[in-house]
Short mmCIF file of C-alpha atoms in Angstrom, two decimals:
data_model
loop_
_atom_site.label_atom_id
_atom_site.label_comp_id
_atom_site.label_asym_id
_atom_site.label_seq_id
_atom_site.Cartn_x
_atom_site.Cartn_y
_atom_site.Cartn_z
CA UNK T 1 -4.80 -13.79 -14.94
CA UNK T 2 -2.90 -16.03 -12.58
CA UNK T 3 -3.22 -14.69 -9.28
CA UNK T 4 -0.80 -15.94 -6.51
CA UNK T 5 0.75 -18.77 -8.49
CA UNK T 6 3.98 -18.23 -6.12
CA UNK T 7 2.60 -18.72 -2.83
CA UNK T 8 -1.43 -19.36 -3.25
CA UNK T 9 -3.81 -16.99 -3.01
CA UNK T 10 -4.60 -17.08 0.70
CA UNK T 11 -0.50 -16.16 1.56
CA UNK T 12 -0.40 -13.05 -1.17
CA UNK T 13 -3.58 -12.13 0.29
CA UNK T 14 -2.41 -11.77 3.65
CA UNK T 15 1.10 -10.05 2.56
CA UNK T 16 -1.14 -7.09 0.66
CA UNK T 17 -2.89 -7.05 3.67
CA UNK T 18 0.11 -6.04 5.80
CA UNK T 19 1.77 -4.31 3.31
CA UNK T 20 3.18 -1.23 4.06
CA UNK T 21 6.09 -0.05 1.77
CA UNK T 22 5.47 -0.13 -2.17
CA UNK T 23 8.26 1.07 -4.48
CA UNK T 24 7.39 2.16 -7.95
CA UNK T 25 10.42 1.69 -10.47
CA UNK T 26 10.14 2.31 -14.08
CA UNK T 27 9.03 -0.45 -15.93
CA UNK T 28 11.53 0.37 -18.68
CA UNK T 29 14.81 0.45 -16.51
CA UNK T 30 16.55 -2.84 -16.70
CA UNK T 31 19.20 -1.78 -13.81
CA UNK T 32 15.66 0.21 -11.26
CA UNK T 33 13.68 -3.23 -11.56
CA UNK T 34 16.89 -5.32 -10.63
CA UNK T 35 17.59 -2.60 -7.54
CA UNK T 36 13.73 -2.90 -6.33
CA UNK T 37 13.90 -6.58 -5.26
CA UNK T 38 16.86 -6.16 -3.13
CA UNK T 39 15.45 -2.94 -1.99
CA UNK T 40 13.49 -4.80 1.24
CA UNK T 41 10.15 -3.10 0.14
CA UNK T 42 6.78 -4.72 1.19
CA UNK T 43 5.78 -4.47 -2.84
CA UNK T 44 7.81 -3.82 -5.95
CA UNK T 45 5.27 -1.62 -8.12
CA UNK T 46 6.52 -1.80 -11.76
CA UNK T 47 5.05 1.31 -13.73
CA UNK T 48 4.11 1.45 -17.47
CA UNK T 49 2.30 4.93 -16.75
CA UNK T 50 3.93 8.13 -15.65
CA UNK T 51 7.34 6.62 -15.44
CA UNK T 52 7.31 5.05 -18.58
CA UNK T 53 7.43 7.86 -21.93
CA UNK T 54 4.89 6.67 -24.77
CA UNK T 55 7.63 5.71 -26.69
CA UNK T 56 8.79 3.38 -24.72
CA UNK T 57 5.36 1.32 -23.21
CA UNK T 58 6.07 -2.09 -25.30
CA UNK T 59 9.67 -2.04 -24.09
CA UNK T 60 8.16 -1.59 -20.66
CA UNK T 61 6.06 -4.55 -21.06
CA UNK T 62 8.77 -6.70 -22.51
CA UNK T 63 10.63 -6.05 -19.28
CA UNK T 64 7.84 -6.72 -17.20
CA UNK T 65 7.20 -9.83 -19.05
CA UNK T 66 10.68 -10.74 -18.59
CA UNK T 67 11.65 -10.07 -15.26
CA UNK T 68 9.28 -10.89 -12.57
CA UNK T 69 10.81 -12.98 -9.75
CA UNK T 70 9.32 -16.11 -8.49
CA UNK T 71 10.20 -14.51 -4.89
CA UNK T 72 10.86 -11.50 -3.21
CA UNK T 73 8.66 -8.75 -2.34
CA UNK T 74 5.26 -8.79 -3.81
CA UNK T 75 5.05 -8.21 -7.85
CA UNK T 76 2.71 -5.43 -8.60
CA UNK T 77 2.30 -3.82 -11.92
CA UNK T 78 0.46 -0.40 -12.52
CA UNK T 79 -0.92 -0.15 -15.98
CA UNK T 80 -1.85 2.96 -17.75
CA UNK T 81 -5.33 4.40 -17.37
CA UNK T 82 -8.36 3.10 -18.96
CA UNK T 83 -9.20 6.21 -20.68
CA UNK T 84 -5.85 5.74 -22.83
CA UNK T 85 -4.86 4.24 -25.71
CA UNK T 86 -2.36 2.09 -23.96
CA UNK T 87 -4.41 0.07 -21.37
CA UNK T 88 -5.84 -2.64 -23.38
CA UNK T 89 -2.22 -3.67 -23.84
CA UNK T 90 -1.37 -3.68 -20.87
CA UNK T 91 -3.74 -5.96 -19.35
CA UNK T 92 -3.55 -8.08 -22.18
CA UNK T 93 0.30 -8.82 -21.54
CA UNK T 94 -0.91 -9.26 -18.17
CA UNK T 95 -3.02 -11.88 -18.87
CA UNK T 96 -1.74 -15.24 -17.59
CA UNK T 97 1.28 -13.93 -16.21
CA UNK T 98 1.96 -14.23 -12.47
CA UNK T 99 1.30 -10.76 -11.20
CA UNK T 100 0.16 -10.11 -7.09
CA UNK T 101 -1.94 -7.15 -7.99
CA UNK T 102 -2.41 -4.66 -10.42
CA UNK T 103 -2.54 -0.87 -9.63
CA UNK T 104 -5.26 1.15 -11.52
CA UNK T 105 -4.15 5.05 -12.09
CA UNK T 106 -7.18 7.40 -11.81
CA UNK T 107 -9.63 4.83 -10.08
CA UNK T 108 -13.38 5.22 -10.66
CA UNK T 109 -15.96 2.82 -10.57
CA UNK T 110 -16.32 2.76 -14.68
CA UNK T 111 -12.27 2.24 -15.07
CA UNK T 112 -12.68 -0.60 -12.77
CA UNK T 113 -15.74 -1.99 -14.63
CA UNK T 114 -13.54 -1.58 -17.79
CA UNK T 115 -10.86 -3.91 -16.18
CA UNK T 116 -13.89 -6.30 -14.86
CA UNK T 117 -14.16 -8.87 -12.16
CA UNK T 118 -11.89 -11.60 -13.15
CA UNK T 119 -8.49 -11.72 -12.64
CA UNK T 120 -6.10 -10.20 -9.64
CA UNK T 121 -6.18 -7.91 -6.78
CA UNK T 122 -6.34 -4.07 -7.25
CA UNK T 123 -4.60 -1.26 -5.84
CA UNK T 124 -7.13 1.74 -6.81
CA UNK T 125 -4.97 4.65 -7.20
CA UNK T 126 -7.36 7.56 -5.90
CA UNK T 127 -6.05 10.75 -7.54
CA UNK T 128 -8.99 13.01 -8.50
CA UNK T 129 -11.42 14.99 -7.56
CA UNK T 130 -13.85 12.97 -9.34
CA UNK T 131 -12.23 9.59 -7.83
CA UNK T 132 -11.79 11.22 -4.18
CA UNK T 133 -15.99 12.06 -4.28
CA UNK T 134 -16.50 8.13 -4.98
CA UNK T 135 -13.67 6.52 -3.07
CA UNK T 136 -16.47 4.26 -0.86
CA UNK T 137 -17.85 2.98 -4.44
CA UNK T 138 -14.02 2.30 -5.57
CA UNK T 139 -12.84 0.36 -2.46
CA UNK T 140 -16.52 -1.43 -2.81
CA UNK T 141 -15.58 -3.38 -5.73
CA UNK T 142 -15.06 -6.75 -5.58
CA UNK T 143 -11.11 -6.87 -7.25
CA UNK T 144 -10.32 -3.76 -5.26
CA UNK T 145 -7.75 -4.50 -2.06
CA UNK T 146 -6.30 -1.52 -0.99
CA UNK T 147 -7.02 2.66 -2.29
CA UNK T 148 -4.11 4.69 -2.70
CA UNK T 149 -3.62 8.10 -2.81
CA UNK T 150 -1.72 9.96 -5.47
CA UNK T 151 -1.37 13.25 -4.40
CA UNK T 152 0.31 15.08 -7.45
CA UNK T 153 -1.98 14.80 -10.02
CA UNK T 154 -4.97 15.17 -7.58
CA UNK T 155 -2.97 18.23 -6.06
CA UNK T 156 -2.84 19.75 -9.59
CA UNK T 157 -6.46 19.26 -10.53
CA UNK T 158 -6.97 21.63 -6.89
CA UNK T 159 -4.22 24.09 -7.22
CA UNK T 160 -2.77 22.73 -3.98
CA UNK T 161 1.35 24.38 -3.44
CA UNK T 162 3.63 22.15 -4.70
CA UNK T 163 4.79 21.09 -1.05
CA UNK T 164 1.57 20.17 -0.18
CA UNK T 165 1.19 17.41 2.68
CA UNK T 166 -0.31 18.56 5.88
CA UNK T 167 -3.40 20.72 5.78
CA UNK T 168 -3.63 20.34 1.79
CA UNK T 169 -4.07 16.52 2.49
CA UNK T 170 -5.93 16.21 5.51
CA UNK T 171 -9.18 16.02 3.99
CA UNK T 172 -8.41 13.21 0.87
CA UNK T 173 -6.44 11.45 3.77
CA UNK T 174 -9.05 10.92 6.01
CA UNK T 175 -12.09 10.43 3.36
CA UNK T 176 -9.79 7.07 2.20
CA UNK T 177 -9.65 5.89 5.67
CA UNK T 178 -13.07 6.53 6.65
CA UNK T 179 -14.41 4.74 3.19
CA UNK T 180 -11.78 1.93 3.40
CA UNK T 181 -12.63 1.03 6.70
CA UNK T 182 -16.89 1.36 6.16
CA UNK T 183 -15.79 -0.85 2.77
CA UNK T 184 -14.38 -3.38 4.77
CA UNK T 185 -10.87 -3.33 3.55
CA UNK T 186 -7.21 -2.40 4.23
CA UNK T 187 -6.26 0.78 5.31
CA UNK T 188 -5.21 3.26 2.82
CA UNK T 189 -1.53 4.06 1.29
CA UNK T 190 -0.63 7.17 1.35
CA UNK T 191 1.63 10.03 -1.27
CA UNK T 192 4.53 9.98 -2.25
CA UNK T 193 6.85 11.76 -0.42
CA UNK T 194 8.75 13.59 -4.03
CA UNK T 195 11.50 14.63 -2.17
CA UNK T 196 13.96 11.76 -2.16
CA UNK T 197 16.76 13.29 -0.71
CA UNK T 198 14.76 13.97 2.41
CA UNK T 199 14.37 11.07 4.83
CA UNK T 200 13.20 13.53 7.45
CA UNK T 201 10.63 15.01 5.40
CA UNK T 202 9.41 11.64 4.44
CA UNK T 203 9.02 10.15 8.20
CA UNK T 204 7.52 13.11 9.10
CA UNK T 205 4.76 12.46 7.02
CA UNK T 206 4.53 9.03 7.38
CA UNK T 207 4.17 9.40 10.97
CA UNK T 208 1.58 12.31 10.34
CA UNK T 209 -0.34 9.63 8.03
CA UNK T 210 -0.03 7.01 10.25
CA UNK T 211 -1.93 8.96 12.94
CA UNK T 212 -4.50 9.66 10.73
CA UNK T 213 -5.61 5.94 10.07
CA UNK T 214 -3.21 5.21 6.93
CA UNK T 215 -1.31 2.01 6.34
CA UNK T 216 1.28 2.25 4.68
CA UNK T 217 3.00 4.45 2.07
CA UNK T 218 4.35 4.64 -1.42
CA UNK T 219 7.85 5.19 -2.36
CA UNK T 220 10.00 6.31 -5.34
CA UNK T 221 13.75 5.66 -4.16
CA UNK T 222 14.81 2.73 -1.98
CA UNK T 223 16.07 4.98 1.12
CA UNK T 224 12.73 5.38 1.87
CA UNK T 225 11.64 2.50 2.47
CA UNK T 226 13.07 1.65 5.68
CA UNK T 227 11.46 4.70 6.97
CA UNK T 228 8.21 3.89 5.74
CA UNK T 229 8.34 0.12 6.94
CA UNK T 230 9.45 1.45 10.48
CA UNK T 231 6.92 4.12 10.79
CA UNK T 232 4.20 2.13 9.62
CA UNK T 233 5.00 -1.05 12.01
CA UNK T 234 3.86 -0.99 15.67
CA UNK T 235 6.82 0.16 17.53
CA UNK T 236 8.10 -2.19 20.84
CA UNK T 237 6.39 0.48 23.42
CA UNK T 238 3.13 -0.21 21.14
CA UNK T 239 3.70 -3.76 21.15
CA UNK T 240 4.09 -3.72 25.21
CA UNK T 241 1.23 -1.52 25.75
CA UNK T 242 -0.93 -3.76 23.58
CA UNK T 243 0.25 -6.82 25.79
CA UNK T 244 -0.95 -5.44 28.80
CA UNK T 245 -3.89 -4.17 27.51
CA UNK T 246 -5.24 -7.47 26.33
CA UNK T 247 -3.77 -9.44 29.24
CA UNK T 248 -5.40 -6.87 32.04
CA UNK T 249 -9.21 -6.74 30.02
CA UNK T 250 -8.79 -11.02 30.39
CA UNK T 251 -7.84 -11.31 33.61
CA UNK T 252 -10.93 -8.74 34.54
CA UNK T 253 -13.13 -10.42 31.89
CA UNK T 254 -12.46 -13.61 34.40
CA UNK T 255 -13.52 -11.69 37.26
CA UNK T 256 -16.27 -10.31 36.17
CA UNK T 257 -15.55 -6.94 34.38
CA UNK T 258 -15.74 -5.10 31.62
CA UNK T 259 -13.21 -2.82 32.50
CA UNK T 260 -9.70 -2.45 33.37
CA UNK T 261 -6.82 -0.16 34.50
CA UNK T 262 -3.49 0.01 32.23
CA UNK T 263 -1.02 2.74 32.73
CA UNK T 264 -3.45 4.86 34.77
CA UNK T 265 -6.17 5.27 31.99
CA UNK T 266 -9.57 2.72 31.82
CA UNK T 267 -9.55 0.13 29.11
CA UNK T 268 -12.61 -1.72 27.72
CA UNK T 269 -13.65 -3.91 24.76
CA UNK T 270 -12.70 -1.12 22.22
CA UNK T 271 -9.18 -0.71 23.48
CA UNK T 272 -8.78 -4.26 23.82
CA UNK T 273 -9.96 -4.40 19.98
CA UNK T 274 -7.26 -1.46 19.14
CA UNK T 275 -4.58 -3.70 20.76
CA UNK T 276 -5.67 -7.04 19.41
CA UNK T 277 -5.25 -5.30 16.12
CA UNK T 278 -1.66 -3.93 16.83
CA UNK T 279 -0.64 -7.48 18.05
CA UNK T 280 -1.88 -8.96 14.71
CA UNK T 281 -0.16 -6.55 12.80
CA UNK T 282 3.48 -6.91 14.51
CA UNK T 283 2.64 -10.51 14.01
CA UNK T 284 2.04 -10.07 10.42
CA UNK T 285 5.12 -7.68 9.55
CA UNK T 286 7.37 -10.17 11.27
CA UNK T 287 6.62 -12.56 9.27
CA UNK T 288 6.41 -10.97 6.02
CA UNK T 289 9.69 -9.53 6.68
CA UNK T 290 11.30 -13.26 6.97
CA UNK T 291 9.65 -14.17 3.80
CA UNK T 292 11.22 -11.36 2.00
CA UNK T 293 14.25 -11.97 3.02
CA UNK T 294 14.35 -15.52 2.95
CA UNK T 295 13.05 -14.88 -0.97
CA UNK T 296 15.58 -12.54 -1.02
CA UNK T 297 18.83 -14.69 -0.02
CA UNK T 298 17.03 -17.41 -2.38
CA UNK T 299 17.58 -14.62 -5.53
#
């Protein structure tokens, strides 16, 4: 597959990295796809599986064939899973066509080995029970950038209420942080939020995944991506705090110490780590917002 063939690998790399907002449109809907670029999403996610009705898969992938940008936000496609009959399809159009990553539905280790090695990033979409158990294994794997969680068909397989988000989620949320991290990679996207008239709703739990060690979230309707973006980008007060944090540790560092004093509370190398990170991060959202929209105004 050819990976990156708009900006190089190392810059598409670096944009999933900081990735925070991805928008799934139907593969299938001529007038969705063209709304998703403009939308200012991190990631446009074009979907041949749930959104897409059997009938219509191969006009799904002639669209997809036919409409990927050469800029704009980053050009994901999820396929269908590897335990149906459509998949080998899929990835077959795929093949050779400029794609930034590929989301797998239903992620285990065998539907990743039935992908293989070769070819672009993954987004493993971690969405059962099964999936959840082996989520280290899944965000292990070489191709594998990012886990995901989908939260309705995993909240189905458990009998969870159909608002389910806070206590119902806890658990999967923090199991793909914990094994993302202790894999090495990204931090985890989190649900959908299904209720797309509710921009409340959905910054309320982006802010209650964001506490929880997420980074980012997925969307299904454009006004929710601003939310998302803002709630999952260090905030100015952040930003400040992690200024003075690393400025006070160096300046002690110089003197002699370990330790500092910021805002009243002691800071030390794993604060200064913390606010390293946040600095990095602002840096990186900045400038993946400019590229968007600089890709954007190109379109």
């Amino acid at each position: 597959m050819n990976f990156g063939a708009r900006e190089g690998a190392v810059d598409v790399t670096e944009r999933l990295r900081a990735a925070r907002s991805l928008l799934f449109v139907p593969a299938d809907d001529r007038r969705k796809v063209a709304r998703a670029w403009t939308s200012g999403a991190d990631a446009v996610v074009l979907d041949l599986e749930d959104a897409v009705a059997p009938a219509r898969k191969q006009a799904g992938r002639q669209l997809v064939s036919e409409v990927l940008p050469a800029t704009g936000p980053l050009r994901i496609v999820r396929v269908n899973g590897t335990d149906t009959p459509w998949a080998a399809e899929d990835l077959r159009m795929l093949d050779g066509m400029s794609v930034d990553a590929v989301m797998l539905p239903k992620a285990s280790p065998e539907s990743l080995s039935a992908v293989g090695d070769e070819g672009p990033p993954v987004i493993a979409l971690v969405e059962t029970a099964a999936g959840l158990r082996r989520a280290y294994e899944i965000a292990s794997h070489a191709r594998v950038v990012a886990l995901a969680l989908g939260g309705a068909d995993l909240g189905a397989e458990l009998s969870w209420a159909e608002d389910a988000a806070a206590e119902e989620l806890l658990h999967a949320r923090s199991v793909l942080v914990v094994d993302s991290a202790a894999a090495g990679i990204r931090a985890p996207f989190d649900v959908v939020h299904l209720a797309v008239g509710d921009p409340e709703g959905a910054r309320v739990e982006a802010e209650r995944a964001r506490r929880l060690g997420l980074g980012g979230k997925l969307c299904v309707h454009p006004r929710q991506v601003p939310v998302v973006n803002t709630v999952f980008a260090p905030s100015q007060r952040e930003r400040e705090w992690a200024a003075r944090v690393v400025r006070a540790l160096d300046e002690a560092l110089e003197l002699g110490s370990a330790v500092a004093v910021v805002d009243g509370k002691l800071v030390d190398a794993p604060v200064a780590r913390r606010a390293r990170a946040t600095l990095r991060a602002a840096e990186a959202h900045s400038a993946s917002s400019v590229t968007t929209s600089k890709e954007a105004q190109c379109n």
